[in-house]
Coordinates of N, CA and C in Angstrom, one line a residue:
M1 N 0.6 -1.2 -0.1 CA -0.2 0.1 0.0 C 0.8 1.4 -0.3
L2 N 0.5 2.0 -0.7 CA 0.8 3.8 -0.9 C 0.7 4.1 0.3
A3 N 1.2 4.7 1.3 CA 1.1 5.6 2.3 C 1.1 6.8 1.8
I4 N -0.3 8.0 2.5 CA -0.2 9.3 1.6 C 0.7 10.3 3.3
T5 N 1.5 11.2 2.8 CA 1.7 11.7 4.1 C 1.4 13.3 3.2
P6 N 1.0 14.3 4.2 CA 0.9 15.9 4.5 C 1.9 16.6 3.0
S7 N 2.9 15.6 3.3 CA 3.9 16.5 2.3 C 3.6 16.2 1.2
K8 N 3.1 15.0 0.5 CA 3.0 14.5 -0.6 C 2.0 15.2 -1.5
I9 N 0.9 15.2 -0.3 CA -0.4 15.8 -1.2 C 0.1 17.3 -1.7
N10 N -1.2 16.8 -3.5 CA -0.8 17.9 -3.9 C -2.3 18.9 -3.7
W11 N -1.6 19.9 -2.8 CA -2.6 20.8 -2.5 C -3.2 21.7 -3.5
R12 N -2.9 21.6 -4.9 CA -3.2 22.9 -5.7 C -4.2 21.7 -6.5
L13 N -3.8 20.6 -6.4 CA -4.8 19.8 -7.6 C -6.5 19.5 -6.5
F14 N -6.3 19.4 -5.1 CA -6.9 19.6 -4.2 C -8.2 20.4 -4.1
V15 N -7.8 21.4 -4.2 CA -8.2 23.1 -4.2 C -8.9 23.4 -5.5
Y16 N -8.0 22.8 -6.8 CA -8.9 23.3 -8.4 C -10.1 21.7 -8.1
T17 N -9.9 21.0 -7.9 CA -10.7 19.8 -8.2 C -12.5 19.9 -6.9
R18 N -12.0 21.1 -5.5 CA -12.9 20.5 -4.9 C -12.8 22.0 -4.7
Q19 N -13.4 22.9 -5.7 CA -13.6 24.5 -5.4 C -14.5 25.0 -5.1
N20 N -15.8 24.4 -6.3 CA -17.0 24.8 -5.3 C -17.2 24.2 -3.9
L21 N -16.8 23.2 -3.3 CA -17.0 22.5 -2.1 C -16.0 23.7 -1.3
L22 N -15.1 24.4 -1.2 CA -14.3 24.8 -1.0 C -15.6 26.7 -0.7
I23 N -16.2 26.8 -1.7 CA -16.8 28.5 -2.0 C -17.7 28.3 -1.2
A24 N -18.8 26.8 -1.1 CA -19.6 26.9 0.1 C -19.5 26.6 1.2
L25 N -18.5 26.0 1.5 CA -17.8 25.7 3.1 C -17.8 27.2 3.5
G26 N -16.6 28.3 2.6 CA -16.6 29.7 3.1 C -18.0 30.8 3.1
L27 N -18.7 30.5 2.0 CA -19.9 31.1 2.6 C -20.8 30.7 3.9
V28 N -21.0 29.4 3.9 CA -21.2 28.6 5.4 C -20.6 29.3 6.6
G29 N -19.4 29.1 6.8 CA -18.7 29.8 7.8 C -18.9 31.3 8.2
T30 N -18.9 31.9 6.8 CA -18.9 33.3 6.6 C -20.8 34.0 7.5
A31 N -21.1 33.3 7.1 CA -23.1 33.0 7.2 C -23.1 33.3 8.6
I32 N -22.6 31.9 9.5 CA -22.3 31.5 10.5 C -22.0 32.8 11.5
L33 N -20.8 33.2 10.9 CA -19.7 34.3 11.6 C -21.0 35.8 11.7
I34 N -21.7 36.0 10.2 CA -22.2 36.9 10.5 C -23.4 36.9 11.7
V35 N -24.0 35.4 11.9 CA -25.2 35.4 12.8 C -24.4 35.7 14.3
M36 N -23.2 35.3 14.1 CA -22.9 35.4 15.7 C -22.4 36.6 15.7
L37 N -21.7 37.5 14.7 CA -20.7 39.1 15.2 C -22.3 39.7 15.0
A38 N -23.4 40.1 14.4 CA -24.5 40.9 14.1 C -26.1 40.7 14.9
I39 N -26.2 39.2 14.6 CA -27.5 38.5 14.7 C -27.6 39.0 16.3
W40 N -26.7 37.9 17.2 CA -27.3 37.1 18.1 C -27.1 38.0 19.1
P41 N -26.2 39.5 19.5 CA -26.6 40.9 20.3 C -28.1 41.2 19.7
Q42 N -28.8 42.0 18.4 CA -29.7 41.6 18.7 C -30.3 41.3 19.1
I43 N -30.7 39.9 19.1 CA -31.5 39.0 19.7 C -31.8 39.1 21.1
T44 N -30.4 38.7 21.4 CA -30.7 39.5 23.4 C -30.9 40.4 23.6
S45 N -30.9 41.8 22.8 CA -31.5 42.6 23.6 C -32.9 42.5 23.6
I46 N -33.3 42.1 21.9 CA -34.7 42.1 22.2 C -34.9 41.4 23.4
S47 N -34.9 40.2 23.6 CA -35.0 39.5 25.1 C -35.2 40.1 26.3
E48 N -34.1 41.1 26.4 CA -34.1 42.1 27.2 C -35.2 43.0 27.2
T49 N -35.3 43.5 26.0 CA -36.3 44.7 26.0 C -37.7 44.0 26.1
Q50 N -38.1 42.2 26.1 CA -39.7 41.5 26.2 C -39.8 41.8 27.6
T51 N -38.4 41.3 28.7 CA -38.7 41.1 29.4 C -39.2 41.9 30.7
K52 N -38.2 43.7 30.2 CA -38.6 44.5 30.9 C -40.4 45.2 30.7
L53 N -40.6 45.3 29.4 CA -42.0 45.0 28.8 C -42.8 44.6 29.7
T54 N -42.6 43.1 30.0 CA -43.6 42.4 30.7 C -43.8 43.3 32.3
K55 N -42.3 43.3 32.2 CA -42.3 44.2 34.4 C -43.2 45.4 34.2
A56 N -42.9 46.0 33.4 CA -44.2 47.4 33.0 C -45.5 47.2 32.5
K57 N -45.9 46.0 32.4 CA -47.2 45.4 32.2 C -47.7 45.5 33.5
K58 N -47.1 44.6 34.4 CA -47.2 44.0 35.3 C -47.6 45.5 36.1
E59 N -46.4 46.2 35.9 CA -46.6 47.5 37.0 C -47.5 48.4 36.6
L60 N -48.2 48.3 35.1 CA -49.1 49.3 34.8 C -50.5 48.9 35.1
L61 N -50.3 47.3 34.9 CA -51.6 46.4 36.0 C -51.5 47.3 37.4
R62 N -50.9 47.0 38.1 CA -50.9 47.1 39.8 C -51.7 48.5 39.4
V63 N -50.7 49.6 39.1 CA -51.4 51.4 39.5 C -52.4 51.2 38.5
T64 N -52.8 50.7 38.0 CA -54.5 50.4 37.1 C -55.2 50.3 38.1
A65 N -55.1 49.4 39.0 CA -55.7 48.4 39.6 C -56.0 49.6 41.1
K66 N -54.9 50.2 41.9 CA -54.4 51.2 42.4 C -55.6 52.5 42.2
L67 N -55.1 52.5 41.1 CA -56.6 54.0 40.4 C -57.9 53.4 40.0
N68 N -58.4 52.9 39.9 CA -59.9 52.2 39.9 C -60.0 52.4 41.5
E69 N -59.6 51.6 42.9 CA -59.7 51.8 44.2 C -59.8 53.0 44.6
L70 N -58.8 54.0 43.7 CA -59.1 55.5 44.2 C -60.0 55.9 43.9
E71 N -60.5 55.3 42.6 CA -61.3 56.1 42.4 C -63.1 56.0 42.7
A72 N -62.5 54.7 42.9 CA -64.0 54.4 43.9 C -63.9 54.9 45.1
V73 N -62.9 55.9 45.5 CA -62.8 56.0 47.2 C -63.2 57.7 47.3
K74 N -63.0 58.6 45.9 CA -63.6 59.6 45.6 C -65.2 59.5 45.8
I75 N -65.7 58.4 45.6 CA -66.7 58.6 44.9 C -67.8 58.6 46.3
S76 N -67.3 57.6 47.3 CA -67.7 56.7 48.8 C -68.1 58.7 49.8
A77 N -69.1 58.2 50.1 CA -70.0 59.3 51.3 C -69.0 60.2 52.0
E78 N -68.1 59.2 52.3 CA -67.1 60.0 53.4 C -66.0 61.1 53.0
F79 N -65.8 61.1 51.3 CA -65.4 62.4 51.2 C -66.3 63.5 50.5
S80 N -67.4 63.3 50.7 CA -68.2 64.4 50.2 C -67.6 65.8 50.7
Q81 N -67.5 65.5 52.0 CA -67.1 66.9 52.7 C -65.4 67.3 53.0
T82 N -64.7 67.1 52.0 CA -63.4 67.3 51.6 C -63.5 69.1 51.4
D83 N -64.2 69.5 51.1 CA -63.6 70.8 50.8 C -64.3 71.9 52.0
K84 N -65.1 71.1 52.4 CA -65.2 72.0 54.2 C -64.2 71.5 55.1
V85 N -63.8 70.4 55.3 CA -62.4 69.7 55.9 C -61.2 71.1 56.0
N86 N -61.1 71.5 54.1 CA -60.0 72.3 53.8 C -59.6 73.4 53.8
Q87 N -61.0 73.7 54.3 CA -61.3 75.2 54.5 C -61.1 75.6 55.9
V88 N -61.2 74.7 56.9 CA -61.3 74.9 58.3 C -59.6 74.4 58.1
L89 N -59.9 73.4 58.2 CA -57.6 72.7 58.4 C -57.2 73.0 57.1
P90 N -56.7 73.9 56.2 CA -55.7 74.0 55.5 C -54.2 72.9 55.6
S91 N -54.2 72.4 53.9 CA -52.8 71.6 54.9 C -51.3 73.0 54.6
K92 N -51.6 73.3 54.3 CA -50.6 74.7 53.8 C -50.4 75.4 55.4
K93 N -49.4 75.1 56.1 CA -49.5 75.6 57.2 C -47.6 76.5 56.6
P94 N -48.0 77.8 56.6 CA -47.0 78.8 56.7 C -45.4 78.8 57.7
L95 N -45.5 78.0 59.0 CA -45.1 78.7 59.6 C -43.1 78.6 59.9
I96 N -43.0 77.2 59.1 CA -41.3 77.7 58.8 C -41.1 79.3 58.3
E97 N -41.5 79.3 57.0 CA -41.5 80.4 56.5 C -41.9 81.5 57.1
F98 N -42.5 82.0 57.9 CA -42.6 82.7 59.4 C -41.7 82.7 60.2
M99 N -41.1 81.7 60.2 CA -39.5 81.3 61.9 C -38.9 81.8 60.6
T100 N -38.5 81.4 59.6 CA -37.6 82.4 59.0 C -37.2 83.6 58.6
G101 N -38.5 84.1 58.6 CA -38.4 85.5 57.7 C -38.5 86.7 59.5
L102 N -38.6 85.5 60.4 CA -38.3 86.7 61.6 C -37.7 86.5 62.2
N103 N -36.6 85.6 62.2 CA -35.0 85.4 62.4 C -34.6 86.2 61.6
S104 N -34.6 86.0 59.9 CA -34.0 87.2 59.2 C -34.2 88.5 59.8
I105 N -35.4 89.0 60.2 CA -35.2 90.0 60.5 C -35.0 90.8 61.6
A106 N -35.0 90.1 62.5 CA -34.4 90.0 63.7 C -33.0 89.9 64.0
A107 N -32.6 89.6 62.9 CA -30.7 89.9 63.2 C -30.8 90.8 62.0
I108 N -31.2 91.4 60.8 CA -31.2 92.8 60.7 C -31.2 93.9 61.4
T109 N -32.4 93.8 62.2 CA -32.4 95.0 63.2 C -32.1 94.9 64.4
Q110 N -31.4 93.6 64.4 CA -30.4 93.6 65.8 C -31.6 93.1 67.1
V111 N -32.6 92.9 67.0 CA -33.4 93.3 68.0 C -33.8 90.8 68.7
G112 N -33.9 90.9 69.9 CA -34.1 89.1 70.6 C -34.9 89.3 70.3
V113 N -35.6 88.5 70.0 CA -36.8 87.5 70.4 C -36.5 86.5 71.6
T114 N -37.5 87.0 72.3 CA -37.1 86.4 73.5 C -38.0 84.9 74.4
D115 N -39.8 85.4 73.9 CA -41.3 85.3 73.9 C -41.7 84.7 72.6
L116 N -42.3 83.8 71.9 CA -42.9 84.0 70.9 C -44.1 82.6 71.4
K117 N -45.2 83.0 71.0 CA -46.5 82.7 71.1 C -47.4 82.2 69.7
I118 N -47.5 80.8 69.6 CA -48.2 80.8 67.8 C -49.7 79.8 68.3
S119 N -51.0 80.7 68.3 CA -52.1 79.7 68.2 C -52.1 79.6 66.8
P120 N -53.2 78.3 66.6 CA -53.6 77.9 65.6 C -54.6 78.5 65.2
G121 N -55.3 79.3 65.9 CA -56.2 79.9 65.5 C -58.1 79.6 66.1
Q122 N -58.7 79.5 66.1 CA -59.8 79.2 65.9 C -60.8 78.1 65.2
I123 N -60.6 77.1 65.6 CA -61.2 75.9 64.7 C -62.4 74.8 65.1
A124 N -63.1 75.6 65.9 CA -64.0 74.5 66.6 C -65.3 75.6 66.3
T125 N -66.4 75.4 66.2 CA -67.6 76.1 66.3 C -67.8 76.1 67.8
D126 N -68.7 77.8 67.7 CA -68.9 77.8 69.4 C -69.8 77.1 70.3
S127 N -70.7 75.6 69.3 CA -71.4 75.0 70.0 C -70.5 74.2 70.6
S128 N -69.8 73.9 70.7 CA -68.5 73.0 70.9 C -67.5 73.3 72.3
Q129 N -67.1 74.6 71.9 CA -66.5 74.9 73.1 C -67.4 75.4 74.4
L130 N -68.8 76.0 73.9 CA -69.4 75.5 75.0 C -69.7 74.4 76.2
K131 N -69.5 73.4 74.8 CA -69.9 71.6 75.7 C -68.4 71.7 76.8
L132 N -67.2 72.0 75.8 CA -65.3 71.9 76.6 C -65.9 72.7 77.9
S133 N -66.5 73.8 78.1 CA -66.4 74.7 79.3 C -67.0 74.1 79.7
N134 N -68.3 73.5 80.0 CA -69.3 72.8 80.5 C -69.0 72.0 81.6
R135 N -67.8 70.8 80.6 CA -67.4 69.8 81.4 C -66.5 70.0 82.6
K136 N -66.4 69.6 83.2 CA -65.2 70.0 84.9 C -64.0 68.5 84.5
I137 N -63.2 69.4 85.1 CA -62.3 68.2 85.2 C -62.0 68.2 86.3
G138 N -61.0 67.2 86.5 CA -61.0 66.8 87.6 C -59.5 66.4 88.3
Q139 N -59.1 66.7 89.6 CA -57.7 66.1 89.5 C -56.8 64.9 88.7
N140 N -57.4 63.6 89.0 CA -57.4 62.5 88.7 C -57.7 62.0 86.7
S141 N -58.0 63.2 86.0 CA -58.4 62.9 84.6 C -57.6 63.0 84.1
Y142 N -58.0 62.6 82.4 CA -56.8 62.7 81.5 C -56.4 64.1 81.6
D143 N -56.8 65.3 80.9 CA -56.7 66.8 80.4 C -55.9 66.9 82.4
S144 N -55.6 66.2 82.8 CA -55.4 66.8 84.7 C -53.6 66.4 84.2
L145 N -52.6 67.3 84.5 CA -51.2 67.9 84.3 C -50.2 67.7 85.5
D146 N -50.8 67.4 86.7 CA -50.2 67.1 88.1 C -50.7 65.3 88.2

């Protein structure tokens, strides 16, 4: 038998006779390389975007359900008098601004503020004040300081 060694192979003859096969293998290799380098990162970014989208949809459904619950609360009878409550007890209380302004004016005019009494104002009706004044406070009661 005749042993074929790599040095005795005629590479030119091998390439010439199998030229179409080698071109096809090169095209397949190039296609695989294009898929690996160009398309695969796009596929992974699409899958990441899909997972973000599903999380956002779940969050949207949760917020929509919460919004529907809050809309139902707005309709309830307990909240029908919110305008009156907001007029009597406003949520904006400018005490910090007042104290800052007072401090800056006192610093400019070199006046010392030693005693400052702040009253929230009248928030109760006359009838409730009458009920409070008619009630007697004992020494062992809850309102007693002793």
